Tab-separated table of C-alpha atoms in Angstrom:
chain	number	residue	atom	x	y	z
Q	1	UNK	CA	0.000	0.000	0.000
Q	2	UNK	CA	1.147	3.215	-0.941
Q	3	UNK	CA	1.402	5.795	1.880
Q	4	UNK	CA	0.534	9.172	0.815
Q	5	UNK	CA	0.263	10.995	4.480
Q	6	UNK	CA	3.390	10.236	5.932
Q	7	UNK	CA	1.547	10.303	9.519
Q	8	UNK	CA	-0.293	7.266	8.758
Q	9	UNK	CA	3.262	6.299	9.664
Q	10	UNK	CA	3.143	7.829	12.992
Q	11	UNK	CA	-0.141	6.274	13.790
Q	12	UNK	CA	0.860	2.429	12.394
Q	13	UNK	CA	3.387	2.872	15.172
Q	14	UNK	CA	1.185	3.969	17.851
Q	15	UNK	CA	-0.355	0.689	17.596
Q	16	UNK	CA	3.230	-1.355	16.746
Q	17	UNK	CA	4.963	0.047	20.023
Q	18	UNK	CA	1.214	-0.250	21.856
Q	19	UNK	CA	2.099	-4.143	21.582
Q	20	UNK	CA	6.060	-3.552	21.665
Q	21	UNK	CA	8.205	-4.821	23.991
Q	22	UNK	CA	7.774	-2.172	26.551
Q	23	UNK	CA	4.439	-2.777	27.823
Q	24	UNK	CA	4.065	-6.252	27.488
Q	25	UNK	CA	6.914	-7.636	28.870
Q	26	UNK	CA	8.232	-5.202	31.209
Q	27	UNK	CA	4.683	-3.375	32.318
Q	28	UNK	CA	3.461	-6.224	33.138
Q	29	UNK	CA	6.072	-7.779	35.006
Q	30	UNK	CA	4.721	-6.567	38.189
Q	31	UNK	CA	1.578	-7.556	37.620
Q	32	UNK	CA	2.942	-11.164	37.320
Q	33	UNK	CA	5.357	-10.794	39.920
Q	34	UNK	CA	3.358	-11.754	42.958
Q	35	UNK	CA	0.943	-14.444	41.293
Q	36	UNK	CA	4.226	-16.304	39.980
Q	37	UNK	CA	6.239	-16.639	42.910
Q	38	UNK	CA	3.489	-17.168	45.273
Q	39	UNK	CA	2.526	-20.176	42.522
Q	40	UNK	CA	5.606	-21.931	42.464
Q	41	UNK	CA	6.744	-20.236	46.008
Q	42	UNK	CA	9.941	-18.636	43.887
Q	43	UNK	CA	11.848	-15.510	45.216
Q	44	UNK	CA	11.438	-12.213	43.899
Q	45	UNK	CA	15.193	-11.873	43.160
Q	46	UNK	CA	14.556	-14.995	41.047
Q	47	UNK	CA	11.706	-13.863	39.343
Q	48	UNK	CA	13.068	-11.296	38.326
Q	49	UNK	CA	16.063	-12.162	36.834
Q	50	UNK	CA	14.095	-13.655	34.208
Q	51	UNK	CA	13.315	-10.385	33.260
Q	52	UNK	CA	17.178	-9.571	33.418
Q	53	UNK	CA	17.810	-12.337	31.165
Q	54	UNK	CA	15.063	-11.107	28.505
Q	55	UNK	CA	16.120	-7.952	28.513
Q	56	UNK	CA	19.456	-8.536	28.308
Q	57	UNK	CA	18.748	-10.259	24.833
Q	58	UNK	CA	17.077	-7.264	23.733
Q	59	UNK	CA	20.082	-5.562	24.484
Q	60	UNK	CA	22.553	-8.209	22.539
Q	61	UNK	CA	20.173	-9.010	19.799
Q	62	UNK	CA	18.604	-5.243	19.042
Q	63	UNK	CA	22.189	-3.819	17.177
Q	64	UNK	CA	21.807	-7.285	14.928
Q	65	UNK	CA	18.119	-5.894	14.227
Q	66	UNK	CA	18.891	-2.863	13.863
Q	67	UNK	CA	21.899	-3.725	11.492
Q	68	UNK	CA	19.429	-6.050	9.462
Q	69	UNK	CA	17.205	-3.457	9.092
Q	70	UNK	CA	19.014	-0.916	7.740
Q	71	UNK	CA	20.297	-3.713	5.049
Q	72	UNK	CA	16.597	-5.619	4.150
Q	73	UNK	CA	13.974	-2.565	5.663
Q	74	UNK	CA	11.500	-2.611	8.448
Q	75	UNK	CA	8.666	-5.010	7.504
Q	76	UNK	CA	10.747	-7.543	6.327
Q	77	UNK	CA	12.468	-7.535	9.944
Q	78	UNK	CA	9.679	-6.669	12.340
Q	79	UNK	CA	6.619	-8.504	11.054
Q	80	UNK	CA	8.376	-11.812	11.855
Q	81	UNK	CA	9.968	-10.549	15.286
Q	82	UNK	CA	6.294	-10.157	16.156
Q	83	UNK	CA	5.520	-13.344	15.095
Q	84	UNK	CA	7.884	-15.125	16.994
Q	85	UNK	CA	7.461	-12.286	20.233
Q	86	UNK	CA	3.694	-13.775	20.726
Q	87	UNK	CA	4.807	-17.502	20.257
Q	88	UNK	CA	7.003	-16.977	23.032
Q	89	UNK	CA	4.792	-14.729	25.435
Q	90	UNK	CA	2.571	-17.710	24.853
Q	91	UNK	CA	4.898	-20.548	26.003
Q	92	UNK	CA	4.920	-18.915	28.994
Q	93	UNK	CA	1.450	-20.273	30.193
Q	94	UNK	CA	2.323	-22.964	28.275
Q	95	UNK	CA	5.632	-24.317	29.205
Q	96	UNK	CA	7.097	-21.970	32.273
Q	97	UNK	CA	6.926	-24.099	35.529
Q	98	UNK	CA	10.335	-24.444	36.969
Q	99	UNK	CA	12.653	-21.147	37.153
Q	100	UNK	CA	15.025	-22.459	34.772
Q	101	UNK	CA	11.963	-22.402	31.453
Q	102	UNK	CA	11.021	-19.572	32.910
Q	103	UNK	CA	14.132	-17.821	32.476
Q	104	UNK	CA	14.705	-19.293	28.824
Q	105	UNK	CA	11.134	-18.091	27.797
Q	106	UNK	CA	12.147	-14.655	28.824
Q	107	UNK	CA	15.765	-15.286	26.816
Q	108	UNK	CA	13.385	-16.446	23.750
Q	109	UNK	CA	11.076	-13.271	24.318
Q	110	UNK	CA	13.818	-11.229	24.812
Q	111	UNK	CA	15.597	-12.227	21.618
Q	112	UNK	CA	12.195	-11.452	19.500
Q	113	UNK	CA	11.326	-8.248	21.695
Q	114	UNK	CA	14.826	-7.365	19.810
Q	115	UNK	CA	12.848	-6.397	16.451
Q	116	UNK	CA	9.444	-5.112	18.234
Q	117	UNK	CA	11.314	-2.531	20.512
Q	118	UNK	CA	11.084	1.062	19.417
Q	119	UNK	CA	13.979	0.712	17.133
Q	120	UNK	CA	12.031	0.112	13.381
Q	121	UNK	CA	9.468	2.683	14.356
Q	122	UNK	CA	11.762	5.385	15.198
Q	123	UNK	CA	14.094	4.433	12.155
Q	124	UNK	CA	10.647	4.934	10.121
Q	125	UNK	CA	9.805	7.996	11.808
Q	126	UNK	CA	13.260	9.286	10.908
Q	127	UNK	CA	13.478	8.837	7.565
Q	128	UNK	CA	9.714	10.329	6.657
Q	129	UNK	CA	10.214	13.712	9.447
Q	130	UNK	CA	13.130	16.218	9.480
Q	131	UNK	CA	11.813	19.738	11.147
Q	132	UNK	CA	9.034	17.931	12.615
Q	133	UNK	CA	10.573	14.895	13.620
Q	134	UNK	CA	10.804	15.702	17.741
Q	135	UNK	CA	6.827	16.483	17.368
Q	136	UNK	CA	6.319	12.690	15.300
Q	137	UNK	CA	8.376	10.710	17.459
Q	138	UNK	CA	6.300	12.452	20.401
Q	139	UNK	CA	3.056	11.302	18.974
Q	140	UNK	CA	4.670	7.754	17.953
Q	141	UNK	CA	5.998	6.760	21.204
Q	142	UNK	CA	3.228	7.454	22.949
Q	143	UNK	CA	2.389	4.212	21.845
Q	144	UNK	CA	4.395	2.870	24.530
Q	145	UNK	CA	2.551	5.107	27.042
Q	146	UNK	CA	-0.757	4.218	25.931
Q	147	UNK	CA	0.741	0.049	26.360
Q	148	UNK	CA	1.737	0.846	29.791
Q	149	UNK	CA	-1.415	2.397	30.619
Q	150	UNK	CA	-3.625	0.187	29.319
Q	151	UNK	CA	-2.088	-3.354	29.181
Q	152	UNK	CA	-1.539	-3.829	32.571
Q	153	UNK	CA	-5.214	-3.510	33.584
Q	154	UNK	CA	-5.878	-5.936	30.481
Q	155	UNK	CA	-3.587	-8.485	32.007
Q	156	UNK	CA	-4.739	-8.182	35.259
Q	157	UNK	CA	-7.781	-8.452	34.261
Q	158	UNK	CA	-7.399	-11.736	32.579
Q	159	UNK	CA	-5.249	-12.828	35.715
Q	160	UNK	CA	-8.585	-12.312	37.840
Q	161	UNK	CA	-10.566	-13.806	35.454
Q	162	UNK	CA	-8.240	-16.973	34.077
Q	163	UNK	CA	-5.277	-16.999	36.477
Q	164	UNK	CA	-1.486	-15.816	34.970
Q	165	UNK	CA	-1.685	-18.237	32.822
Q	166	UNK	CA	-4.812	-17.026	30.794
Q	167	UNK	CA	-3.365	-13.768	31.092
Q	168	UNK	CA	-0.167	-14.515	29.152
Q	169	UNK	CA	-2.212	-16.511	26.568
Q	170	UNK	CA	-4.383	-13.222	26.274
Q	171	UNK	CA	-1.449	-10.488	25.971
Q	172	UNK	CA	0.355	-13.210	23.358
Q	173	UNK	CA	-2.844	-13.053	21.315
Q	174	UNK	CA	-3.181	-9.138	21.470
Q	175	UNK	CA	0.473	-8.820	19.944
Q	176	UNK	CA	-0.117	-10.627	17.301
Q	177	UNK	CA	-3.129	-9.255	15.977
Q	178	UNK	CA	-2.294	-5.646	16.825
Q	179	UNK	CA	1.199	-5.539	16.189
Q	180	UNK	CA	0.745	-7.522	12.786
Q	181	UNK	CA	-1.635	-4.947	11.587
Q	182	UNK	CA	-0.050	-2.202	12.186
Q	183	UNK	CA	3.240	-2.485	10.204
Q	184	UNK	CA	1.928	-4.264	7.369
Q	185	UNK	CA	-0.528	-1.204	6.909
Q	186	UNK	CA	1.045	1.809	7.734
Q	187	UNK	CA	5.115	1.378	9.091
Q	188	UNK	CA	7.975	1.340	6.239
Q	189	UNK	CA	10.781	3.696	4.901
Q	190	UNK	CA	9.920	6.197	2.069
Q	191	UNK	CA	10.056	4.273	-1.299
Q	192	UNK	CA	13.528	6.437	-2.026
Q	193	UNK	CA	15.100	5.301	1.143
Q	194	UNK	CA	14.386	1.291	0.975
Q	195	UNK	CA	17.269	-0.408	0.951
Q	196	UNK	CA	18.537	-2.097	-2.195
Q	197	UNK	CA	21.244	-4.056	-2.837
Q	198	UNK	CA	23.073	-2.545	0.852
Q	199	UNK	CA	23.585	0.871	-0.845
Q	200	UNK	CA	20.763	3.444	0.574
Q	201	UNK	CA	22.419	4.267	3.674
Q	202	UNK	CA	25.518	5.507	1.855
Q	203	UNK	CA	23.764	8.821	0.480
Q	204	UNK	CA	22.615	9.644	3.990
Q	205	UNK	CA	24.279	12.205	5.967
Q	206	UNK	CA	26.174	10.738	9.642
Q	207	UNK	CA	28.821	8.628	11.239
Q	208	UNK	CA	29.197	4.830	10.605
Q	209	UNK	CA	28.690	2.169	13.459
Q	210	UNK	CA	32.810	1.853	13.235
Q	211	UNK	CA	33.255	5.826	13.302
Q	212	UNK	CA	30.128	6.495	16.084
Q	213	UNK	CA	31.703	3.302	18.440
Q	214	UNK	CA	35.199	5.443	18.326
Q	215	UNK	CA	33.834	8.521	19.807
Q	216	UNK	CA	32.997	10.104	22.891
Q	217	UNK	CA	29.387	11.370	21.845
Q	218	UNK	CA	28.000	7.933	21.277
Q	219	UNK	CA	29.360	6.833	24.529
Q	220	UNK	CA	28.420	9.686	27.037
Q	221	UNK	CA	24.801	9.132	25.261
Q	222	UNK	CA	24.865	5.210	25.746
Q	223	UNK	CA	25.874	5.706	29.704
Q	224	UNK	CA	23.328	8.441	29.847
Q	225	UNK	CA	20.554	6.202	28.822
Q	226	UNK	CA	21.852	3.174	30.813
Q	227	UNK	CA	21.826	5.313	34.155
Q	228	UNK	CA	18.351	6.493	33.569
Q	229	UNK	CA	16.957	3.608	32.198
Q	230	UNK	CA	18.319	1.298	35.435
Q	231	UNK	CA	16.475	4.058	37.566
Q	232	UNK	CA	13.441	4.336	36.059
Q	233	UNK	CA	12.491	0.734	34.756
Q	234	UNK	CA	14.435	-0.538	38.471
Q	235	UNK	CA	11.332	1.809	40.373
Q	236	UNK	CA	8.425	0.597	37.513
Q	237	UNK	CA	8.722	-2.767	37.546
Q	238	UNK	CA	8.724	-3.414	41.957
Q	239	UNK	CA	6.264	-0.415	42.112
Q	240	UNK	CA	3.282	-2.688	42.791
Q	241	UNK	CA	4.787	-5.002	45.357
Q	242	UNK	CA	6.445	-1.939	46.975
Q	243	UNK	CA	2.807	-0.331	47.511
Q	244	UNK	CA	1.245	-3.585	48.407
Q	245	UNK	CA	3.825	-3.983	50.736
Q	246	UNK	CA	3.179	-1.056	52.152
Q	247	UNK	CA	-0.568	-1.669	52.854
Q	248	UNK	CA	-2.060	-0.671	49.859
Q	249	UNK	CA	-4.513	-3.359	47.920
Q	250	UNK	CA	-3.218	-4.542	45.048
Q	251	UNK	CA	-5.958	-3.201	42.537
Q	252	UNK	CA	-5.198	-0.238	43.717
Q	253	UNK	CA	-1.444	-0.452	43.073
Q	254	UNK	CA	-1.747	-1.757	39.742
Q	255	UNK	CA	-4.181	1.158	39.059
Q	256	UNK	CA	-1.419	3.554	40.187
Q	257	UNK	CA	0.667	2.036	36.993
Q	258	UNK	CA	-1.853	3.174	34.834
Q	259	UNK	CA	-1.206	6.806	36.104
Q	260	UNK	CA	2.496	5.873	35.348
Q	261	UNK	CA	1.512	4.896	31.771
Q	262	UNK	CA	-0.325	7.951	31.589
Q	263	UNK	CA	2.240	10.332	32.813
Q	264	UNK	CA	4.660	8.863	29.906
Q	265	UNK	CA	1.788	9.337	27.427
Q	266	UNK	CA	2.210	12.948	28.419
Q	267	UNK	CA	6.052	12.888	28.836
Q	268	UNK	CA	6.597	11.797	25.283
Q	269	UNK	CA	3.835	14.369	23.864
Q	270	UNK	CA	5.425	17.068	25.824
Q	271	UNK	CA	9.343	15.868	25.158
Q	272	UNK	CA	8.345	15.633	21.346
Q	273	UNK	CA	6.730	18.980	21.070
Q	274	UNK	CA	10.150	20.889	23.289
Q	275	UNK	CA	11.971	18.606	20.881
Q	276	UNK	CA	11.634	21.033	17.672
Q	277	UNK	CA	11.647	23.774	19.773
Q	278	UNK	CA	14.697	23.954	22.807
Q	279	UNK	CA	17.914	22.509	22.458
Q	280	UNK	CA	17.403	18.952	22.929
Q	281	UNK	CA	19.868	18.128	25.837
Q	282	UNK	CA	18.219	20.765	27.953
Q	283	UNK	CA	15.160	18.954	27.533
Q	284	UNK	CA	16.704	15.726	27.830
Q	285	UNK	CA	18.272	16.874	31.000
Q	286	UNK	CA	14.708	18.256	32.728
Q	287	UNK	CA	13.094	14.959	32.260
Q	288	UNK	CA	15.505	12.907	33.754
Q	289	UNK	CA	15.853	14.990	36.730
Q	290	UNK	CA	11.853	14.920	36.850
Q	291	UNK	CA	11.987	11.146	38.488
Q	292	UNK	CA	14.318	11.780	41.073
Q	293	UNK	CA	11.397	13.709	42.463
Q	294	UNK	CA	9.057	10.865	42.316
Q	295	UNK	CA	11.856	8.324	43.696
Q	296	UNK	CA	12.492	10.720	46.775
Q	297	UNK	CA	8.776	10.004	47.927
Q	298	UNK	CA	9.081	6.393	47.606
Q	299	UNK	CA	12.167	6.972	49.779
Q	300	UNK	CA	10.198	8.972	51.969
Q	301	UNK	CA	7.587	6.807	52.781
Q	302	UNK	CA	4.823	9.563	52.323
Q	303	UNK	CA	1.290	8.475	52.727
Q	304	UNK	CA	-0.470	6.548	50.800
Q	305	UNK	CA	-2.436	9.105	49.214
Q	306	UNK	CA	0.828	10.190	47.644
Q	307	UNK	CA	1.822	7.072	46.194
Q	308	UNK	CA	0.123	8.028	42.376
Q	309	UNK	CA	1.523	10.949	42.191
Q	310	UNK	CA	5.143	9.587	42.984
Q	311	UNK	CA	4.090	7.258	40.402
Q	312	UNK	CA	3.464	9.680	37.629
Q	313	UNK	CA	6.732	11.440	38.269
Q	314	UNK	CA	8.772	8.675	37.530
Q	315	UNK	CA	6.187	7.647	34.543
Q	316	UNK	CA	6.893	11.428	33.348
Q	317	UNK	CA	10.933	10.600	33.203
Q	318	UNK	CA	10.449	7.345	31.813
Q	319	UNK	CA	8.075	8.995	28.698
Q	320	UNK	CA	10.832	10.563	27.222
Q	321	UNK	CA	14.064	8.519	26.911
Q	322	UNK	CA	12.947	6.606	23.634
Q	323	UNK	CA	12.228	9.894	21.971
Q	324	UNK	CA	15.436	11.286	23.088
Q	325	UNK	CA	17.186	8.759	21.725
Q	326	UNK	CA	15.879	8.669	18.111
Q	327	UNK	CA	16.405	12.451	18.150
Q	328	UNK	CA	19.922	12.868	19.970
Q	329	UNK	CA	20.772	10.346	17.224
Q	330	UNK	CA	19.812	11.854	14.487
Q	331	UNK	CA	21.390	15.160	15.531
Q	332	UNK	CA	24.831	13.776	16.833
Q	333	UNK	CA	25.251	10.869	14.931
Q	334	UNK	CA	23.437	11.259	11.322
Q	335	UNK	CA	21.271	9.043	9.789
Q	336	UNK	CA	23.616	6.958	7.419
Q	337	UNK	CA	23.722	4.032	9.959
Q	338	UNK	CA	20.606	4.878	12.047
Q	339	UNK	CA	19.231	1.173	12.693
Q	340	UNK	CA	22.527	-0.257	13.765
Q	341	UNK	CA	23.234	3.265	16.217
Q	342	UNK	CA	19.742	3.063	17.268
Q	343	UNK	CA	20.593	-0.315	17.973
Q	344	UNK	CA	23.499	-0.086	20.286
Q	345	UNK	CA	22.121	2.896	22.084
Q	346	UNK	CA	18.743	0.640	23.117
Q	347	UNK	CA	20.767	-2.044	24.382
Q	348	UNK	CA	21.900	0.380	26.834
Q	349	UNK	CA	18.687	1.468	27.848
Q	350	UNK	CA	17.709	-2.318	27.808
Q	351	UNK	CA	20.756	-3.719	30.115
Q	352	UNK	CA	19.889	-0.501	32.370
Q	353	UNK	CA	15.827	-1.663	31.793
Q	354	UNK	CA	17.153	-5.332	33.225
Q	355	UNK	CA	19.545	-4.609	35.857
Q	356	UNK	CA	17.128	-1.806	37.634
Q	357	UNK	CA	14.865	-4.127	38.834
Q	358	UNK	CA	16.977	-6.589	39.586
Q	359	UNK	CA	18.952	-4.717	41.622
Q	360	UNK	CA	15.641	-3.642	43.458
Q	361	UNK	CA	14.503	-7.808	44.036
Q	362	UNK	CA	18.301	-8.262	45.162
Q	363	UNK	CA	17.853	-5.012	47.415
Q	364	UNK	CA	14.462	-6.153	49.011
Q	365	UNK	CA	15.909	-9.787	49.661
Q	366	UNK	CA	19.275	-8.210	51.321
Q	367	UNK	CA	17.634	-5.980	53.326
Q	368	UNK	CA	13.853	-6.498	53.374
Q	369	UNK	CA	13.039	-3.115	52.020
Q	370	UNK	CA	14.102	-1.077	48.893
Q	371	UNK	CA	15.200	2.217	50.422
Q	372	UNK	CA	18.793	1.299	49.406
Q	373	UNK	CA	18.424	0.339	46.003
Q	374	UNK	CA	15.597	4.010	45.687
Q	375	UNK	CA	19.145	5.859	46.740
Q	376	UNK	CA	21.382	4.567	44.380
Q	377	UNK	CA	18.914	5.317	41.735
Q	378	UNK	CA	18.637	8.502	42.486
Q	379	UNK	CA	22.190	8.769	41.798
Q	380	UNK	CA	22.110	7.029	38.825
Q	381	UNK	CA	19.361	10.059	37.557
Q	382	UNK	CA	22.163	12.844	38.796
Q	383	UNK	CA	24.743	11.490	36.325
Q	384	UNK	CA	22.569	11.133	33.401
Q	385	UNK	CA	21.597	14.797	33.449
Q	386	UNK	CA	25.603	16.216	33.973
Q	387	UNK	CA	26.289	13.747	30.905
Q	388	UNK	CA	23.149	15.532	29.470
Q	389	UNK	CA	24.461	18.680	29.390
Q	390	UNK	CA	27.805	17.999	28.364
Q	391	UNK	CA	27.243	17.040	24.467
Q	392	UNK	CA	27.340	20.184	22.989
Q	393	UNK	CA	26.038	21.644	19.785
Q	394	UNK	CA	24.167	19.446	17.467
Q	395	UNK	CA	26.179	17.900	14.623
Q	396	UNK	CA	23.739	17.464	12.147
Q	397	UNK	CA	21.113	20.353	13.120
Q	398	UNK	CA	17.744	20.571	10.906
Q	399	UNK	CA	17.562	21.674	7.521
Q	400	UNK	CA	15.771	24.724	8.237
Q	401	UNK	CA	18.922	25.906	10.767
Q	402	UNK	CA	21.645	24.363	8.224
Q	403	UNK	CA	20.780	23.756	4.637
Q	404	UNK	CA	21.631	20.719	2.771
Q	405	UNK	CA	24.415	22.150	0.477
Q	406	UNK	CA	25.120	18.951	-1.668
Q	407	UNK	CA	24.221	16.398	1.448
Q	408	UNK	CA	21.470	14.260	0.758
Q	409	UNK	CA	17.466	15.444	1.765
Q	410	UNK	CA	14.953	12.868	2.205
Q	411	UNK	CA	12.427	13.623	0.388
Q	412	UNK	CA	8.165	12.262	0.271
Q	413	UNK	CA	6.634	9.490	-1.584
Q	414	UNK	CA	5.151	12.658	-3.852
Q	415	UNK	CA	8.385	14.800	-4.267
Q	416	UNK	CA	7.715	17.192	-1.800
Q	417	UNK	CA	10.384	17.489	0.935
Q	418	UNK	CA	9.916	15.369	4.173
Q	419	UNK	CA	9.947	18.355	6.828
């Protein structure tokens, strides 16, 4: 199909990163959490390392995605990574009743999630938006907001209704069907940009993998996103069993996740629309700092009544790190290897995704709270906005502030300049 509004692009991956990995296999993880380990009488710290594992395979597998993409194009890469991404959300109820298949499922998931994370949307998103393209990538990641919103109360409503492992059955089928849809309508490249034969990428403007890996930019960027990644995914994923814990019923703790998904619907609209309009390491800097806010009332201990709107602080901070990264990309690295930068930058936000809450399930089994673990995050937040504002002035700045002068312009399926 022929896409003549290139934001028919932006709304195919509303619905792609709605189903993505984000909210279905780490938004729901807390919902899961309890029921699993009180099922098989597991420790959290175990638990949870499945989730380690998975996303560590993310992390390893995503630059191979994102590499393969840039060489075959987006459909021919994602549709079967969400194929395979359901099978193995799936075996879950099916096949997951001893830690160790547990842990493999989540390797298996993890290694699909690797082609259903963010990365072939932004890459997409990149290629059809220049001017605009903070405002798109808003809109398009807020796909992931409207996930963690919304999935969570579908799974837990299955888990009421059919136990976890209806539940997993139930999110398996809902990535298929929604996730399937959505590329093969509306998420691709521009027709000029498809790779053919390996040699698109060459015309576009930006460092290579070998030349990005060799320099300081892509590195203070890939700690950046690590540190606030750890913090914010560490405090999401133990925020239900840290309420409960704390007194609070447990459909009322999974309701305060919706406020988190919520809060990043909002913190990618809002980070999207600064985007095109403030230097983008300011605003990169703002919403990290943002969660330490929301992580210092957790520490606190405030009231109950409190505990959503620590919640939708952190959700705020973690709204805007995908966006960020597509964008700080694109303006410090070029586009000419975009999927295989992309790539390497989300595997550090995924090892930081996995290690965060495993450091908080190591932190409550130490120490039988997760004040410790709240205070190193905070930390973790403090670094990731000095790194932040150390990058500098933007390398490849949009075409209205710096105009092409013999470097190649993307341009729209009808000839008129993608802006």
């Amino acid at each position: 199909m022929k896409i003549r509004n290139r934001w028919w692009v932006v709304v195919g991956s509303v619905f792609g990163l709605f189903v993505g990995n984000g909210p279905i296999m780490q938004f729901t993880f807390g919902v899961f959490l309890l029921p699993v380990t009180k099922a098989f009488g597991w420790e959290r710290s175990t638990t949870s390392l499945a989730l380690v594992i998975g996303l560590t395979m993310t992390a390893l597998f995503v630059p191979v995605a994102g590499r393969l993409i840039d060489r075959f194009g987006i459909r021919a890469v994602t549709l079967p990574a969400i194929v395979l991404f359901a099978a193995a959300t799936a075996s879950l109820a099916l096949f997951a009743d001893t830690p160790a298949k547990f842990m493999i499922i989540y390797a298996l998931m993890g290694i699909a999630a690797a082609g259903q994370t963010p990365l072939p949307y932004a890459k997409a998103i990149a290629a059809w938006f220049d001017d605009k393209r903070g405002l798109a990538l808003g809109v398009a990641m807020a796909g992931v907001g409207l996930g963690a919103a919304l999935v969570p109360q579908y799974a837990q409503a299955l888990l009421t209704a059919f136990g976890w492992k209806g539940a997993y059955l139930g999110l398996a089928a809902l990535t298929l069907v929604v996730g399937v849809t959505a590329v093969s309508l509306a998420v691709r490249e521009p027709d000029q940009m498809r790779p053919v034969a390996g040699t698109a990428a060459a015309a576009l403007p930006g460092a290579t993998g070998r030349e990005a890996l060799r320099s300081g930019m892509f590195w203070k960027l890939a700690l950046a996103f690590f540190a606030v990644a750890l913090a914010t995914n560490g405090t999401i994923a133990h925020v239900v069993p840290l309420l409960v814990d704390r007194g609070i019923a447990p459909g009322v703790a999974t309701t305060a996740m919706a406020f988190a998904g919520a809060a990043l619907i909002g913190g990618r609209l809002l980070a999207g629309y600064l985007l095109d309009r403030i230097f983008a390491p300011y605003v990169a800097a703002f919403f990290f700092a943002i969660p330490l806010v929301g992580i210092g009332m957790l520490l606190a201990n405030l009231p109950p009544q409190y505990a959503a709107l620590s919640v939708v602080l952190v959700g705020l901070g973690l709204g805007a790190e995908v966006d960020l990264i597509a964008f700080l990309l694109s303006r410090y690295l070029g586009l000419k290897s975009f999927g295989e930068l992309y790539g390497y930058l989300f595997a550090a936000f995924m090892l930081g995704s996995g290690a965060g809450p495993y450091v908080m399930g190591l932190a409550f089994d130490k120490t039988g709270g997760y004040a410790t673990a709240l205070s190193a995050l905070c930390v973790a937040l403090l670094a990731a906005c000095a790194l932040m504002m150390s990058l500098g002035q933007y390398i490849y700045p949009p075409w209205r502030c710096a105009p092409p002068q013999g470097r190649h312009r993307p341009t729209g399926e009808a000839g008129s300049a993608v802006s």
